[in-house]
Coordinates of C-alpha atoms in Angstrom, one line a residue:
Chain A
X1075 CA 42.0 -23.1 -42.6
X1076 CA 44.2 -26.0 -43.4
X1077 CA 46.2 -25.0 -46.4
X1078 CA 49.8 -23.9 -46.6
X1079 CA 49.5 -20.1 -46.5
X1080 CA 51.4 -18.0 -49.0
X1081 CA 54.3 -15.6 -48.4
X1082 CA 52.3 -12.6 -49.6
X1083 CA 51.4 -11.4 -46.1
X1084 CA 53.2 -8.7 -44.1
X1085 CA 56.6 -9.7 -42.8
X1086 CA 56.5 -11.8 -39.6
X1087 CA 57.6 -10.2 -36.4
X1088 CA 60.7 -11.1 -34.4
X1089 CA 64.3 -11.3 -35.5
X1090 CA 65.0 -13.1 -38.8
X1091 CA 67.1 -16.3 -38.5
X1092 CA 70.8 -15.7 -39.2
X1093 CA 72.0 -16.6 -42.7
X1094 CA 72.5 -20.4 -43.0
X1095 CA 70.5 -21.2 -39.9
X1096 CA 67.3 -23.2 -40.2
X1097 CA 64.2 -21.2 -39.3
X1098 CA 62.9 -22.1 -35.9
X1099 CA 59.1 -22.7 -36.1
X1100 CA 58.7 -22.8 -32.4
X1101 CA 59.7 -19.2 -32.0
X1102 CA 57.3 -18.2 -34.8
X1103 CA 54.5 -19.9 -32.9
X1104 CA 55.5 -18.0 -29.8
X1105 CA 55.5 -14.7 -31.7
X1106 CA 52.0 -15.5 -32.9
X1107 CA 50.8 -16.1 -29.4
X1108 CA 52.5 -12.8 -28.3
X1109 CA 50.6 -10.9 -31.0
X1110 CA 47.3 -12.6 -30.2
X1111 CA 47.6 -11.4 -26.6
X1112 CA 49.1 -8.0 -27.3
X1113 CA 47.1 -6.7 -30.3
X1114 CA 43.4 -6.0 -30.7
X1115 CA 42.2 -9.4 -29.4
X1116 CA 43.8 -9.7 -26.0
X1117 CA 43.5 -13.4 -26.7
X1118 CA 45.1 -15.8 -24.3
X1119 CA 42.7 -18.7 -24.9
X1120 CA 43.9 -19.9 -28.3
X1121 CA 46.4 -22.7 -28.2
X1122 CA 49.0 -22.9 -31.0
X1123 CA 51.0 -26.1 -31.2
X1124 CA 53.5 -27.7 -33.6
X1125 CA 52.1 -31.0 -34.6
X1126 CA 53.8 -33.2 -37.2
X1127 CA 55.3 -30.2 -38.9
X1128 CA 52.0 -28.2 -39.1
X1129 CA 50.6 -25.7 -36.6
X1130 CA 47.3 -26.6 -34.9
X1131 CA 45.3 -23.6 -33.6
X1132 CA 42.6 -24.6 -31.1
X1133 CA 40.3 -22.9 -28.6
X1134 CA 37.2 -20.9 -28.1
X1135 CA 37.0 -17.2 -29.1
X1136 CA 34.3 -14.7 -28.1
X1137 CA 33.0 -13.8 -31.6
X1138 CA 33.1 -14.7 -35.3
X1139 CA 35.1 -11.5 -35.8
X1140 CA 37.7 -12.5 -33.3
X1141 CA 38.0 -15.8 -35.1
X1142 CA 38.7 -14.0 -38.4
X1143 CA 41.3 -11.9 -36.7
X1144 CA 43.1 -14.9 -35.2
X1145 CA 43.2 -16.5 -38.6
X1146 CA 44.5 -13.3 -40.2
X1147 CA 47.3 -13.0 -37.6
X1148 CA 48.1 -16.6 -38.1
X1149 CA 48.4 -16.1 -41.9
X1150 CA 50.8 -13.2 -41.3
X1151 CA 53.0 -14.8 -38.7
X1152 CA 53.0 -18.4 -40.0
X1153 CA 53.3 -17.6 -43.8
X1154 CA 54.5 -20.6 -45.6
X1155 CA 53.5 -23.1 -42.9
X1156 CA 50.5 -25.4 -42.9
X1157 CA 48.0 -24.3 -40.3
X1158 CA 45.1 -26.4 -39.1
X1159 CA 42.5 -24.3 -37.3
X1160 CA 39.7 -25.6 -35.0
X1161 CA 38.5 -22.4 -33.4
X1162 CA 35.0 -22.4 -31.9
X1163 CA 33.0 -19.3 -31.3
X1164 CA 31.6 -19.1 -27.7
X1165 CA 28.0 -20.3 -27.5
X1166 CA 25.4 -17.9 -26.1
X1167 CA 22.3 -20.0 -25.7
X1168 CA 20.6 -20.3 -22.3
X1169 CA 21.1 -23.7 -20.5
X1170 CA 18.3 -26.2 -20.9
X1171 CA 18.7 -27.6 -17.4
X1172 CA 20.1 -26.8 -13.9
X1173 CA 22.5 -28.8 -11.8
X1174 CA 21.0 -29.9 -8.4
X1175 CA 23.5 -29.4 -5.6
Chain B
X885 CA 16.2 -23.7 -2.7
X886 CA 18.5 -21.0 -4.2
X887 CA 19.1 -20.9 -7.9
X888 CA 22.5 -19.5 -8.8
X889 CA 23.3 -18.6 -12.4
X890 CA 27.0 -18.1 -13.3
X891 CA 29.3 -17.4 -16.2
X892 CA 32.9 -16.1 -16.5
X893 CA 35.2 -15.2 -19.3
X894 CA 32.7 -13.6 -21.6
X895 CA 35.4 -11.4 -23.0
X896 CA 33.2 -8.7 -24.4
X897 CA 34.2 -6.2 -27.0
X898 CA 32.5 -3.9 -29.4
X899 CA 31.7 -6.8 -31.8
X900 CA 30.0 -8.8 -29.1
X901 CA 27.4 -6.2 -28.1
X902 CA 24.1 -7.8 -27.3
X903 CA 25.2 -11.4 -27.8
X904 CA 24.3 -12.5 -24.2
X905 CA 21.4 -10.2 -23.5
X906 CA 18.7 -12.5 -25.0
X907 CA 19.8 -15.3 -22.7
X908 CA 20.2 -13.0 -19.7
X909 CA 16.7 -11.8 -20.1
X910 CA 15.4 -15.3 -19.5
X911 CA 17.2 -15.4 -16.1
X912 CA 14.1 -14.8 -13.9
X913 CA 12.6 -18.1 -15.2
X914 CA 15.5 -20.1 -13.9
X915 CA 17.7 -18.2 -11.4
X916 CA 17.6 -15.9 -8.4
X917 CA 20.9 -14.2 -9.1
X918 CA 23.7 -14.0 -11.7
X919 CA 27.3 -14.3 -10.8
X920 CA 30.0 -13.1 -13.2
X921 CA 33.4 -14.7 -12.6
X922 CA 35.7 -12.2 -14.1
X923 CA 37.3 -11.6 -17.5
X924 CA 34.2 -9.7 -18.6
X925 CA 36.3 -7.7 -21.1
X926 CA 39.3 -8.4 -23.3
X927 CA 41.6 -5.5 -22.3
X928 CA 39.8 -3.9 -19.4
X929 CA 39.1 -0.7 -21.3
X930 CA 36.1 1.6 -20.3
X931 CA 34.7 1.1 -23.8
X932 CA 34.6 -2.7 -23.3
X933 CA 33.2 -2.3 -19.8
X934 CA 30.4 -0.3 -21.2
X935 CA 29.5 -3.2 -23.6
X936 CA 29.3 -5.5 -20.5
X937 CA 27.3 -2.8 -18.6
X938 CA 24.7 -2.7 -21.4
X939 CA 24.5 -6.5 -21.3
X940 CA 23.5 -6.5 -17.6
X941 CA 21.8 -3.1 -17.0
X942 CA 18.2 -3.4 -15.7
X943 CA 18.2 -7.2 -15.5
X944 CA 15.4 -8.5 -13.3
X945 CA 17.8 -10.5 -11.1
X946 CA 20.7 -9.2 -9.0
X947 CA 24.1 -9.4 -10.7
X948 CA 27.3 -9.9 -8.6
X949 CA 30.7 -9.8 -10.3
X950 CA 34.4 -10.1 -9.7
X951 CA 37.0 -8.8 -12.2
X952 CA 39.5 -11.0 -13.9
X953 CA 43.1 -10.5 -15.2
X954 CA 41.8 -9.2 -18.6
X955 CA 39.8 -6.6 -16.8
X956 CA 43.0 -5.3 -15.2
X957 CA 45.1 -5.2 -18.5
X958 CA 44.4 -1.5 -19.2
X959 CA 45.3 -0.7 -15.6
X960 CA 42.1 1.0 -14.7
X961 CA 40.1 -1.7 -12.8
X962 CA 38.5 1.0 -10.7
X963 CA 37.0 2.5 -13.8
X964 CA 35.7 -0.9 -15.0
X965 CA 34.2 -1.4 -11.5
X966 CA 32.6 2.0 -11.6
X967 CA 31.0 1.4 -15.0
X968 CA 29.6 -2.0 -13.9
X969 CA 28.3 -0.6 -10.6
X970 CA 26.6 2.2 -12.4
X971 CA 24.8 -0.4 -14.5
X972 CA 23.5 -2.0 -11.3
X973 CA 26.0 -4.8 -10.7
X974 CA 27.6 -5.4 -7.3
X975 CA 31.4 -5.8 -7.9
X976 CA 33.3 -7.5 -5.2
X977 CA 37.0 -7.4 -4.4
X978 CA 37.8 -9.0 -1.0
X979 CA 34.3 -8.4 0.4
X980 CA 30.9 -10.0 0.5
X981 CA 27.3 -9.2 -0.2
X982 CA 24.0 -10.7 0.8
X983 CA 21.3 -11.2 -1.9
X984 CA 17.7 -11.7 -0.7
X985 CA 16.1 -14.5 -2.8
X986 CA 12.7 -16.2 -2.6
X987 CA 14.5 -19.3 -1.3
X988 CA 16.5 -17.5 1.3
X989 CA 19.5 -15.2 1.8
X990 CA 22.5 -16.0 -0.3
X991 CA 25.9 -14.6 0.7
X992 CA 28.5 -14.1 -2.0
X993 CA 32.1 -13.5 -1.1
X994 CA 34.2 -12.4 -4.0
X995 CA 37.8 -11.7 -5.0
X996 CA 39.7 -12.0 -8.3
X997 CA 42.3 -14.3 -6.7
X998 CA 45.7 -14.9 -8.3
X999 CA 48.2 -17.6 -9.2
X1000 CA 50.8 -19.6 -7.4
X1001 CA 49.8 -23.2 -8.0
X1002 CA 48.7 -26.1 -6.0
X1003 CA 50.2 -28.0 -3.0
X1004 CA 53.5 -29.7 -3.8
X1005 CA 53.9 -27.6 -7.0
X1006 CA 53.4 -24.1 -5.8
X1007 CA 55.4 -20.9 -5.8
X1008 CA 56.7 -19.8 -2.4
X1009 CA 57.1 -16.4 -0.8
X1010 CA 60.9 -16.5 -1.2
X1011 CA 63.7 -14.9 -3.1
X1012 CA 63.4 -11.9 -5.4
X1013 CA 61.0 -9.1 -4.4
X1014 CA 58.9 -9.7 -7.5
X1015 CA 58.5 -13.4 -6.6
X1016 CA 57.5 -12.6 -3.0
X1017 CA 55.1 -10.0 -4.2
X1018 CA 53.5 -12.5 -6.6
X1019 CA 52.7 -14.9 -3.8
X1020 CA 51.7 -12.2 -1.4
X1021 CA 49.2 -10.9 -3.9
X1022 CA 47.5 -14.3 -3.8
X1023 CA 47.8 -14.5 -0.1
X1024 CA 46.1 -11.1 0.4
X1025 CA 43.3 -12.1 -1.9
X1026 CA 42.8 -15.5 -0.1
X1027 CA 42.8 -13.7 3.3
X1028 CA 40.2 -11.3 2.1
X1029 CA 38.1 -14.2 0.8
X1030 CA 38.4 -15.9 4.1
X1031 CA 37.4 -12.8 6.1
X1032 CA 34.4 -12.1 3.7
X1033 CA 33.1 -15.7 4.1
X1034 CA 33.5 -15.6 7.9
X1035 CA 31.6 -12.3 8.0
X1036 CA 28.8 -13.8 5.9
X1037 CA 28.6 -16.7 8.3
X1038 CA 27.3 -14.2 10.9
X1039 CA 24.7 -12.8 8.6
X1040 CA 22.1 -15.6 8.7
X1041 CA 22.7 -16.8 5.1
X1042 CA 20.9 -19.8 3.8
X1043 CA 23.9 -20.5 1.5
X1044 CA 27.3 -19.0 1.0
X1045 CA 29.1 -18.9 -2.4
X1046 CA 32.8 -18.1 -3.0
X1047 CA 33.2 -16.2 -6.3
X1048 CA 36.7 -15.9 -7.8
X1049 CA 38.3 -15.6 -11.2
X1050 CA 41.3 -17.7 -10.6
X1051 CA 40.8 -21.3 -9.6
X1052 CA 41.0 -22.6 -6.0
X1053 CA 41.6 -26.2 -7.1
X1054 CA 43.5 -28.1 -9.8
X1055 CA 40.5 -30.4 -10.5
X1056 CA 38.8 -27.8 -12.7
X1057 CA 42.0 -27.2 -14.7
X1058 CA 42.0 -30.6 -16.2
X1059 CA 42.6 -30.1 -19.9
X1060 CA 45.0 -27.2 -19.4
X1061 CA 48.7 -27.9 -19.7
X1062 CA 49.9 -28.8 -16.1
X1063 CA 52.9 -26.5 -16.7
X1064 CA 50.7 -23.4 -16.5
X1065 CA 48.6 -24.4 -13.4
X1066 CA 50.6 -21.9 -11.3
X1067 CA 49.2 -19.2 -13.5
X1068 CA 45.7 -20.4 -13.3
X1069 CA 45.0 -20.6 -9.5
X1070 CA 46.2 -21.3 -6.0
X1071 CA 45.5 -23.7 -3.2
X1072 CA 45.5 -20.6 -0.9
X1073 CA 42.0 -19.8 -2.2
X1074 CA 40.8 -23.3 -1.5
X1075 CA 42.3 -23.2 2.0
X1076 CA 40.4 -20.0 2.6
X1077 CA 37.1 -21.5 1.4
X1078 CA 37.6 -24.7 3.4
X1079 CA 38.5 -22.9 6.7
X1080 CA 35.8 -20.3 6.5
X1081 CA 33.2 -22.6 4.9
X1082 CA 31.1 -22.3 1.8
X1083 CA 28.4 -24.2 -0.1
X1084 CA 29.7 -23.6 -3.6
X1085 CA 32.8 -22.1 -5.2
X1086 CA 32.6 -20.6 -8.6
X1087 CA 35.5 -19.5 -10.8
X1088 CA 36.5 -18.9 -14.4
X1089 CA 39.9 -18.2 -16.1
X1090 CA 40.7 -21.8 -17.3
X1091 CA 39.1 -21.9 -20.8
X1092 CA 40.4 -25.4 -21.5
X1093 CA 39.5 -26.8 -18.0
X1094 CA 36.5 -28.7 -16.9
X1095 CA 33.4 -27.7 -15.0
X1096 CA 33.4 -29.9 -12.0
X1097 CA 35.8 -30.1 -9.0
X1098 CA 35.9 -30.1 -5.3
X1099 CA 38.1 -28.7 -2.6
X1100 CA 40.0 -30.9 -0.1
X1101 CA 37.3 -29.9 2.4
X1102 CA 34.5 -31.1 0.2
X1103 CA 33.2 -27.8 -1.2
X1104 CA 31.9 -28.2 -4.7
X1105 CA 33.8 -26.1 -7.3
X1106 CA 32.5 -25.1 -10.7
X1107 CA 34.5 -23.6 -13.5
X1108 CA 32.0 -21.5 -15.4
X1109 CA 34.3 -20.0 -18.0
X1110 CA 32.1 -19.6 -21.0
X1111 CA 34.3 -21.8 -23.3
X1112 CA 33.9 -24.6 -20.7
X1113 CA 30.2 -24.5 -20.1
X1114 CA 29.4 -23.6 -23.8
X1115 CA 26.4 -21.6 -22.8
X1116 CA 25.5 -18.0 -21.8
X1117 CA 25.5 -19.2 -18.2
X1118 CA 24.9 -22.3 -16.1
X1119 CA 22.5 -22.7 -13.2
X1120 CA 23.2 -24.4 -9.9
X1121 CA 20.3 -25.2 -7.5
X1122 CA 21.5 -25.2 -3.9
X1123 CA 19.7 -27.1 -1.2
X1124 CA 18.0 -29.6 -3.4
X1125 CA 20.3 -32.7 -3.2

């Protein structure tokens, strides 16, 4: 996902900025990370960083369904912001060689 | 030669049922035992633990596990342990076990471990009670790892492996923000490994870290978090090089 996401999602969590104050994107990113950990995912392995005004989501998640859930939560929490996601689903193939120690 | 397969941080939930089983069923071809380095579940619920149990039940190689911080989140690590044991896995916390393999006896000492950081940048047992308890938790874990490794030293093991979830060294955290290193491991674990002796140390927890590291005493350390190794498991052959 790398498009600005619309405002149609549920309201973001956390206190709203006071009237006349600029919105603080860093706190919104922190709230996203809180939700990733606290809700159905228990996800601590996704990194969310502000880069050049956009949010970069990176990391490895356990399943394709987890990836979709991360993206949904990001759409909800970061509505209106540009999100670049590079989320990898953990690979489950057996190794093709061993390390000799 | 002893062939050790290992993976951590598989973070299983209902939607990952059966994902690792096909690879695990090939284990007898390449490994003598499978080590699970904690964070086997997402929240440590019995439901998630049962998914892990089905993944390892009846495997033709012995399975030895430690729990991770995720496996404690639901505050019933005893239940998670019971479910994994019922499926045939040996779950270690501050103790050791000996696995008989074709290549010899391998002793595995296991503990979850905890944080605190690394020399020069570590938390101290000082100040508020909660801070002291944080460091004492790590110290107790490291002490139990030391005692378990020492005990295995008297049990005629061909090789000894230290199995933790948290990292004993900063080497294998390369790629993680340095600011969070104190939450990823502790030098106390490495000190325990170096003073008691081991042939290999295996851990997980640091998804953004790297696989290879070494303690100050020269014990090879491998971060086997699944996001790091990008496979169902890795295999280390001890006694070949």
